[in-house]
Amino acid sequence: MSTMQQDASLLRCRYTGESVQQARRAIDLLEPGAALVPPAASGAQQYLEARVLVSLLEFRNCYTRYPLGIAAVYPEPDGIALRVESEERAAEILLNLLPTYVSDDEVHGVPGLRITQRDRTAVELRVLGTHTRLRLTGLPATLWRNAVARMIDRWIDPDPTLLCWQSSSSAWTDAERAHHARWEDVNDEFTQVQKRGAWLGSGLLRRVALLHTVSNTFFVDGYHGGGDGARLVLRSSHVRGQGPGPHNIVAALVHPTFGLPLHLKRFRGDTDESWGGDQQFVLGDQDKTAILDIRAEAKRPGSRLDPELWQAILRRLPESGFTEILSPVVLAGLCGLGAA
């Protein structure tokens, strides 16, 4: 392996969480000149991945060793695989992705999404009628079955709830079709805005390991904001005074080869991360289709975080960040704002 190939593989690992060997094999399979972290090849795949990321951010009921409970991601042009950390997190993810229906044409989850394949370590999900593909991996088959049972037993009231994914495995239910017609009409302006900006959520999901490979992040949640473009708000919690700070995530995201077509629009906060002050990084694209709002806070863990898990988090914190070039002071200078 040449030095250039080794460097590319090592750098991709920081974005995906893959091993060096996995990153090298993935790069070798790409077409000449292709992006080293490939984007989703279709709009439908991109839109699904953006929805998956929002689901990972919005529904957090348990602490995990990795910020979103995802240890690694394996991006391919026609699909994506996420290595899930634990059975508990797997149950949460399935609960918030698989469609269920109670009343008023409201479907919780992704309409049309189904478990279409199971193997020894993974389940594969697709939106019926599309070529989308999402694999959840990292657990043996028995634990995936346990995660589904746990999801139903713990969080779903069986009397008023229709499990669309279970009751109709090969076709959309009437409830899903009604929900889609009401809330996801292709002629609706809001839907059009979200689809134009879906590249951001999809691109972040394909680089989600950055949250734990280049900074001292221990927890992330967030939500889908409103506005003229698609807006993602990430709220990240960081270990005070230990490991590289959140500005490393921003530096990685604006990297010309492995990053996304983003530029820093605004920075607010203390430029000295050793003080543990809050920071906000707002990034956007040239066409103004999407905004990424990262709100970082140095803090102590919550009382619900098990001490043993906290020690496991501390042990996996990276020793070095992404780059020293885009320090908080430089970021502030680029925005012409200084410390706000």
CSV table of C-alpha atoms in Angstrom, one decimal:
chain,number,residue,atom,x,y,z
A,1,MET,CA,0.0,0.0,0.0
A,2,SER,CA,1.4,3.4,-1.0
A,3,THR,CA,1.7,6.2,1.5
A,4,MET,CA,-1.0,8.1,-0.3
A,5,GLN,CA,-3.4,5.1,-0.1
A,6,GLN,CA,-2.6,4.6,3.5
A,7,ASP,CA,-3.2,8.3,4.3
A,8,ALA,CA,-6.6,8.2,2.5
A,9,SER,CA,-7.6,5.0,4.3
A,10,LEU,CA,-6.7,6.4,7.7
A,11,LEU,CA,-8.5,9.7,7.0
A,12,ARG,CA,-11.7,7.9,5.9
A,13,CYS,CA,-11.6,5.8,9.1
A,14,ARG,CA,-12.0,9.1,11.1
A,15,TYR,CA,-15.2,9.8,9.2
A,16,THR,CA,-16.7,6.3,9.2
A,17,GLY,CA,-15.3,4.4,12.2
A,18,GLU,CA,-14.3,1.6,9.9
A,19,SER,CA,-11.0,-0.4,10.3
A,20,VAL,CA,-8.2,0.6,8.1
A,21,GLN,CA,-8.6,-2.6,6.1
A,22,GLN,CA,-12.3,-2.0,5.6
A,23,ALA,CA,-11.7,1.6,4.5
A,24,ARG,CA,-9.0,0.4,2.1
A,25,ARG,CA,-11.2,-2.3,0.6
A,26,ALA,CA,-14.1,0.3,0.2
A,27,ILE,CA,-11.9,2.8,-1.5
A,28,ASP,CA,-10.5,0.2,-3.9
A,29,LEU,CA,-14.1,-0.6,-5.0
A,30,LEU,CA,-14.9,3.0,-5.9
A,31,GLU,CA,-14.7,4.3,-9.5
A,32,PRO,CA,-11.7,6.4,-10.4
A,33,GLY,CA,-12.2,10.0,-9.3
A,34,ALA,CA,-15.2,9.1,-7.1
A,35,ALA,CA,-15.6,10.8,-3.7
A,36,LEU,CA,-13.7,8.8,-1.0
A,37,VAL,CA,-16.9,8.9,1.2
A,38,PRO,CA,-19.4,8.3,-1.6
A,39,PRO,CA,-22.7,10.2,-1.5
A,40,ALA,CA,-26.1,8.4,-1.9
A,41,ALA,CA,-26.7,7.8,-5.6
A,42,SER,CA,-30.4,8.5,-5.6
A,43,GLY,CA,-32.7,11.1,-4.1
A,44,ALA,CA,-34.8,8.5,-2.4
A,45,GLN,CA,-31.7,7.0,-0.6
A,46,GLN,CA,-30.6,10.5,0.3
A,47,TYR,CA,-34.0,11.4,1.8
A,48,LEU,CA,-34.2,8.1,3.8
A,49,GLU,CA,-30.8,8.7,5.3
A,50,ALA,CA,-31.6,12.2,6.2
A,51,ARG,CA,-34.7,10.9,8.0
A,52,VAL,CA,-32.7,8.2,9.7
A,53,LEU,CA,-30.2,10.8,11.1
A,54,VAL,CA,-33.0,13.0,12.4
A,55,SER,CA,-34.5,9.9,14.1
A,56,LEU,CA,-31.2,9.1,15.7
A,57,LEU,CA,-31.0,12.7,17.0
A,58,GLU,CA,-34.5,13.2,18.2
A,59,PHE,CA,-35.2,10.0,20.1
A,60,ARG,CA,-32.7,9.4,22.8
A,61,ASN,CA,-33.7,7.6,26.0
A,62,CYS,CA,-30.4,5.9,26.9
A,63,TYR,CA,-26.8,6.9,27.2
A,64,THR,CA,-24.4,4.9,25.0
A,65,ARG,CA,-20.6,4.5,24.7
A,66,TYR,CA,-20.7,6.3,21.3
A,67,PRO,CA,-22.5,9.6,21.0
A,68,LEU,CA,-25.4,8.3,18.9
A,69,GLY,CA,-25.1,4.6,19.8
A,70,ILE,CA,-23.5,4.1,16.3
A,71,ALA,CA,-20.0,2.7,16.4
A,72,ALA,CA,-19.3,2.8,12.7
A,73,VAL,CA,-20.9,3.5,9.3
A,74,TYR,CA,-20.3,1.8,6.0
A,75,PRO,CA,-21.4,4.1,3.1
A,76,GLU,CA,-22.0,2.8,-0.4
A,77,PRO,CA,-23.6,4.6,-3.3
A,78,ASP,CA,-26.8,2.5,-3.2
A,79,GLY,CA,-27.1,2.0,0.5
A,80,ILE,CA,-25.7,2.4,4.0
A,81,ALA,CA,-25.0,0.2,7.0
A,82,LEU,CA,-24.8,1.3,10.6
A,83,ARG,CA,-23.1,-0.7,13.3
A,84,VAL,CA,-25.3,-0.3,16.3
A,85,GLU,CA,-23.7,-0.4,19.8
A,86,SER,CA,-26.2,-2.4,21.9
A,87,GLU,CA,-29.5,-4.2,21.9
A,88,GLU,CA,-31.1,-1.3,23.9
A,89,ARG,CA,-30.1,1.2,21.3
A,90,ALA,CA,-31.2,-1.1,18.5
A,91,ALA,CA,-34.7,-1.3,20.1
A,92,GLU,CA,-34.8,2.5,20.2
A,93,ILE,CA,-33.8,2.9,16.6
A,94,LEU,CA,-36.3,0.3,15.3
A,95,LEU,CA,-39.1,1.8,17.4
A,96,ASN,CA,-38.6,5.2,15.8
A,97,LEU,CA,-38.0,4.0,12.2
A,98,LEU,CA,-40.6,1.2,11.7
A,99,PRO,CA,-44.0,2.7,10.9
A,100,THR,CA,-46.9,2.5,13.4
A,101,TYR,CA,-50.3,4.1,13.3
A,102,VAL,CA,-52.8,5.1,16.0
A,103,SER,CA,-55.2,7.7,14.6
A,104,ASP,CA,-55.7,11.0,12.7
A,105,ASP,CA,-53.7,9.9,9.6
A,106,GLU,CA,-50.5,10.2,11.7
A,107,VAL,CA,-47.9,7.5,11.1
A,108,HIS,CA,-45.0,7.4,13.5
A,109,GLY,CA,-41.8,6.3,11.8
A,110,VAL,CA,-41.0,6.1,8.1
A,111,PRO,CA,-44.0,5.2,5.9
A,112,GLY,CA,-43.4,2.1,3.8
A,113,LEU,CA,-40.2,1.0,5.7
A,114,ARG,CA,-40.0,-2.7,6.3
A,115,ILE,CA,-37.5,-5.3,7.5
A,116,THR,CA,-36.8,-7.2,4.3
A,117,GLN,CA,-33.9,-9.4,5.2
A,118,ARG,CA,-32.2,-10.9,8.2
A,119,ASP,CA,-28.8,-12.5,8.5
A,120,ARG,CA,-26.4,-13.6,11.2
A,121,THR,CA,-25.4,-10.1,12.3
A,122,ALA,CA,-27.8,-7.6,10.6
A,123,VAL,CA,-31.3,-6.7,9.6
A,124,GLU,CA,-31.9,-4.9,6.3
A,125,LEU,CA,-34.7,-2.3,5.9
A,126,ARG,CA,-36.1,-0.8,2.7
A,127,VAL,CA,-38.9,1.5,1.8
A,128,LEU,CA,-41.3,-0.5,-0.3
A,129,GLY,CA,-41.5,0.6,-3.9
A,130,THR,CA,-38.1,2.2,-3.9
A,131,HIS,CA,-34.5,1.0,-4.2
A,132,THR,CA,-33.5,2.4,-0.8
A,133,ARG,CA,-31.4,0.3,1.5
A,134,LEU,CA,-30.5,0.6,5.2
A,135,ARG,CA,-28.6,-2.2,7.1
A,136,LEU,CA,-28.4,-2.2,10.9
A,137,THR,CA,-25.6,-4.4,11.9
A,138,GLY,CA,-23.3,-5.3,14.9
A,139,LEU,CA,-25.5,-7.7,16.8
A,140,PRO,CA,-26.2,-11.5,16.5
A,141,ALA,CA,-29.5,-12.5,15.0
A,142,THR,CA,-30.9,-13.5,18.4
A,143,LEU,CA,-30.3,-10.0,19.8
A,144,TRP,CA,-32.0,-8.4,16.8
A,145,ARG,CA,-35.0,-10.6,17.5
A,146,ASN,CA,-34.8,-9.6,21.1
A,147,ALA,CA,-34.6,-5.9,20.2
A,148,VAL,CA,-37.8,-6.1,18.2
A,149,ALA,CA,-39.6,-7.9,21.0
A,150,ARG,CA,-38.2,-5.4,23.6
A,151,MET,CA,-39.4,-2.5,21.4
A,152,ILE,CA,-43.0,-3.9,21.3
A,153,ASP,CA,-43.2,-5.0,25.0
A,154,ARG,CA,-41.6,-1.9,26.4
A,155,TRP,CA,-43.0,1.0,24.3
A,156,ILE,CA,-46.0,-0.1,22.3
A,157,ASP,CA,-49.6,-0.3,23.5
A,158,PRO,CA,-51.0,-3.2,21.4
A,159,ASP,CA,-54.6,-2.2,21.6
A,160,PRO,CA,-54.8,1.1,19.7
A,161,THR,CA,-51.6,0.7,17.7
A,162,LEU,CA,-51.3,-0.8,14.2
A,163,LEU,CA,-47.8,-2.1,13.5
A,164,CYS,CA,-47.8,-1.3,9.8
A,165,TRP,CA,-44.5,-3.0,9.2
A,166,GLN,CA,-45.8,-6.2,10.8
A,167,SER,CA,-49.4,-6.3,9.5
A,168,SER,CA,-48.5,-5.6,5.9
A,169,SER,CA,-45.0,-6.8,5.0
A,170,SER,CA,-45.2,-6.4,1.3
A,171,ALA,CA,-47.4,-3.4,0.7
A,172,TRP,CA,-48.1,0.1,2.2
A,173,THR,CA,-51.1,0.2,4.5
A,174,ASP,CA,-54.0,2.6,3.9
A,175,ALA,CA,-52.8,4.6,6.9
A,176,GLU,CA,-49.3,5.0,5.4
A,177,ARG,CA,-50.7,6.1,2.1
A,178,ALA,CA,-53.0,8.6,3.7
A,179,HIS,CA,-50.1,10.0,5.8
A,180,HIS,CA,-47.8,10.3,2.8
A,181,ALA,CA,-50.5,12.1,0.8
A,182,ARG,CA,-51.2,14.5,3.6
A,183,TRP,CA,-47.7,15.3,4.9
A,184,GLU,CA,-45.3,14.3,2.1
A,185,ASP,CA,-46.9,15.6,-1.1
A,186,VAL,CA,-44.2,16.2,-3.7
A,187,ASN,CA,-45.9,19.5,-4.6
A,188,ASP,CA,-45.8,20.8,-1.0
A,189,GLU,CA,-43.2,23.5,-0.5
A,190,PHE,CA,-42.0,22.2,2.8
A,191,THR,CA,-41.4,18.7,1.3
A,192,GLN,CA,-39.5,20.2,-1.6
A,193,VAL,CA,-37.3,22.2,0.8
A,194,GLN,CA,-36.5,19.1,2.9
A,195,LYS,CA,-35.7,17.0,-0.2
A,196,ARG,CA,-33.4,19.7,-1.6
A,197,GLY,CA,-31.5,19.8,1.7
A,198,ALA,CA,-31.5,16.1,2.3
A,199,TRP,CA,-27.9,15.9,1.1
A,200,LEU,CA,-26.9,17.4,4.5
A,201,GLY,CA,-28.5,14.8,6.7
A,202,SER,CA,-27.4,12.0,4.4
A,203,GLY,CA,-23.8,13.3,4.2
A,204,LEU,CA,-23.6,13.6,8.0
A,205,LEU,CA,-24.9,10.1,8.5
A,206,ARG,CA,-22.2,8.9,6.2
A,207,ARG,CA,-19.7,10.7,8.4
A,208,VAL,CA,-21.3,10.1,11.8
A,209,ALA,CA,-18.2,8.6,13.4
A,210,LEU,CA,-16.6,12.1,13.4
A,211,LEU,CA,-18.6,12.7,16.5
A,212,HIS,CA,-16.4,10.3,18.4
A,213,THR,CA,-13.2,10.0,16.4
A,214,VAL,CA,-12.0,13.6,16.4
A,215,SER,CA,-13.5,15.3,19.5
A,216,ASN,CA,-14.3,14.7,23.1
A,217,THR,CA,-18.1,14.3,22.5
A,218,PHE,CA,-20.0,12.0,24.8
A,219,PHE,CA,-23.6,12.7,23.9
A,220,VAL,CA,-25.5,14.1,20.9
A,221,ASP,CA,-29.1,14.9,20.3
A,222,GLY,CA,-30.9,17.4,18.1
A,223,TYR,CA,-33.8,18.2,16.0
A,224,HIS,CA,-35.0,19.2,12.5
A,225,GLY,CA,-35.5,23.0,12.5
A,226,GLY,CA,-37.6,25.3,10.3
A,227,GLY,CA,-36.7,28.0,7.9
A,228,ASP,CA,-36.2,28.7,4.2
A,229,GLY,CA,-33.9,25.7,3.9
A,230,ALA,CA,-33.5,22.3,5.6
A,231,ARG,CA,-32.0,23.0,9.0
A,232,LEU,CA,-30.4,20.5,11.4
A,233,VAL,CA,-29.6,21.4,15.0
A,234,LEU,CA,-27.0,19.2,16.7
A,235,ARG,CA,-26.6,19.7,20.5
A,236,SER,CA,-23.4,18.0,21.6
A,237,SER,CA,-22.1,17.4,25.1
A,238,HIS,CA,-18.3,17.4,25.6
A,239,VAL,CA,-16.0,16.2,28.3
A,240,ARG,CA,-14.5,19.3,30.0
A,241,GLY,CA,-10.8,19.6,29.8
A,242,GLN,CA,-10.1,16.2,28.3
A,243,GLY,CA,-9.4,15.4,24.7
A,244,PRO,CA,-9.8,17.5,21.5
A,245,GLY,CA,-12.7,20.0,21.4
A,246,PRO,CA,-15.7,20.3,19.2
A,247,HIS,CA,-14.0,22.7,16.7
A,248,ASN,CA,-12.4,19.5,15.3
A,249,ILE,CA,-15.8,18.3,14.0
A,250,VAL,CA,-16.2,21.6,12.0
A,251,ALA,CA,-12.6,21.3,10.6
A,252,ALA,CA,-13.4,17.8,9.4
A,253,LEU,CA,-16.7,18.8,7.9
A,254,VAL,CA,-15.1,21.5,5.7
A,255,HIS,CA,-12.2,19.3,4.6
A,256,PRO,CA,-12.0,19.7,0.8
A,257,THR,CA,-11.8,15.9,0.0
A,258,PHE,CA,-13.6,14.1,2.8
A,259,GLY,CA,-16.0,16.8,4.1
A,260,LEU,CA,-19.2,18.3,2.8
A,261,PRO,CA,-19.8,21.4,0.6
A,262,LEU,CA,-20.2,23.6,3.7
A,263,HIS,CA,-18.6,26.9,4.8
A,264,LEU,CA,-18.7,28.5,8.3
A,265,LYS,CA,-21.2,31.3,8.5
A,266,ARG,CA,-21.1,32.1,12.1
A,267,PHE,CA,-19.2,31.2,15.3
A,268,ARG,CA,-20.1,32.2,18.8
A,269,GLY,CA,-18.5,31.2,22.1
A,270,ASP,CA,-15.3,31.2,24.0
A,271,THR,CA,-12.3,30.6,21.8
A,272,ASP,CA,-10.4,29.0,24.6
A,273,GLU,CA,-11.9,25.5,24.9
A,274,SER,CA,-10.0,24.8,28.1
A,275,TRP,CA,-12.4,27.1,29.9
A,276,GLY,CA,-15.3,24.8,28.9
A,277,GLY,CA,-17.5,27.6,27.6
A,278,ASP,CA,-20.4,26.9,25.2
A,279,GLN,CA,-19.8,27.2,21.5
A,280,GLN,CA,-22.0,27.5,18.4
A,281,PHE,CA,-21.0,26.8,14.8
A,282,VAL,CA,-23.4,27.6,12.0
A,283,LEU,CA,-22.5,26.2,8.6
A,284,GLY,CA,-24.3,26.5,5.2
A,285,ASP,CA,-23.9,25.6,1.6
A,286,GLN,CA,-23.3,28.1,-1.3
A,287,ASP,CA,-26.8,27.4,-2.7
A,288,LYS,CA,-28.5,28.0,0.7
A,289,THR,CA,-30.4,24.7,0.6
A,290,ALA,CA,-29.4,23.6,4.1
A,291,ILE,CA,-28.0,24.9,7.5
A,292,LEU,CA,-26.1,22.9,10.1
A,293,ASP,CA,-26.3,24.4,13.6
A,294,ILE,CA,-23.9,22.8,16.0
A,295,ARG,CA,-24.3,23.8,19.6
A,296,ALA,CA,-21.5,22.4,21.8
A,297,GLU,CA,-21.4,22.5,25.6
A,298,ALA,CA,-18.7,21.2,27.9
A,299,LYS,CA,-20.5,19.6,30.9
A,300,ARG,CA,-20.5,16.8,33.4
A,301,PRO,CA,-22.5,13.7,32.6
A,302,GLY,CA,-26.1,13.4,33.8
A,303,SER,CA,-27.1,11.4,36.9
A,304,ARG,CA,-28.6,8.6,34.8
A,305,LEU,CA,-25.3,7.8,33.2
A,306,ASP,CA,-23.9,4.7,34.8
A,307,PRO,CA,-20.4,5.2,36.3
A,308,GLU,CA,-19.0,2.2,34.5
A,309,LEU,CA,-20.3,3.4,31.2
A,310,TRP,CA,-18.8,6.8,31.9
A,311,GLN,CA,-15.4,5.2,32.4
A,312,ALA,CA,-15.8,3.4,29.1
A,313,ILE,CA,-16.6,6.7,27.4
A,314,LEU,CA,-13.5,8.3,28.9
A,315,ARG,CA,-11.3,5.4,27.7
A,316,ARG,CA,-12.5,5.7,24.1
A,317,LEU,CA,-12.0,9.5,23.8
A,318,PRO,CA,-9.5,10.3,21.0
A,319,GLU,CA,-6.1,11.6,22.0
A,320,SER,CA,-5.7,13.9,19.1
A,321,GLY,CA,-8.1,16.0,17.0
A,322,PHE,CA,-8.6,16.5,13.3
A,323,THR,CA,-6.4,19.5,12.7
A,324,GLU,CA,-4.7,22.4,14.4
A,325,ILE,CA,-5.2,24.7,11.4
A,326,LEU,CA,-8.8,25.6,12.2
A,327,SER,CA,-8.6,26.3,15.9
A,328,PRO,CA,-11.4,28.2,17.6
A,329,VAL,CA,-9.5,31.4,17.3
A,330,VAL,CA,-9.0,30.9,13.5
A,331,LEU,CA,-12.7,30.0,13.1
A,332,ALA,CA,-13.7,33.1,14.9
A,333,GLY,CA,-11.4,35.2,12.7
A,334,LEU,CA,-12.8,33.6,9.6
A,335,CYS,CA,-16.3,34.8,10.6
A,336,GLY,CA,-15.0,38.2,11.6
A,337,LEU,CA,-16.8,37.9,14.9
A,338,GLY,CA,-14.2,37.1,17.5
A,339,ALA,CA,-15.5,35.6,20.7
A,340,ALA,CA,-19.2,36.4,21.2
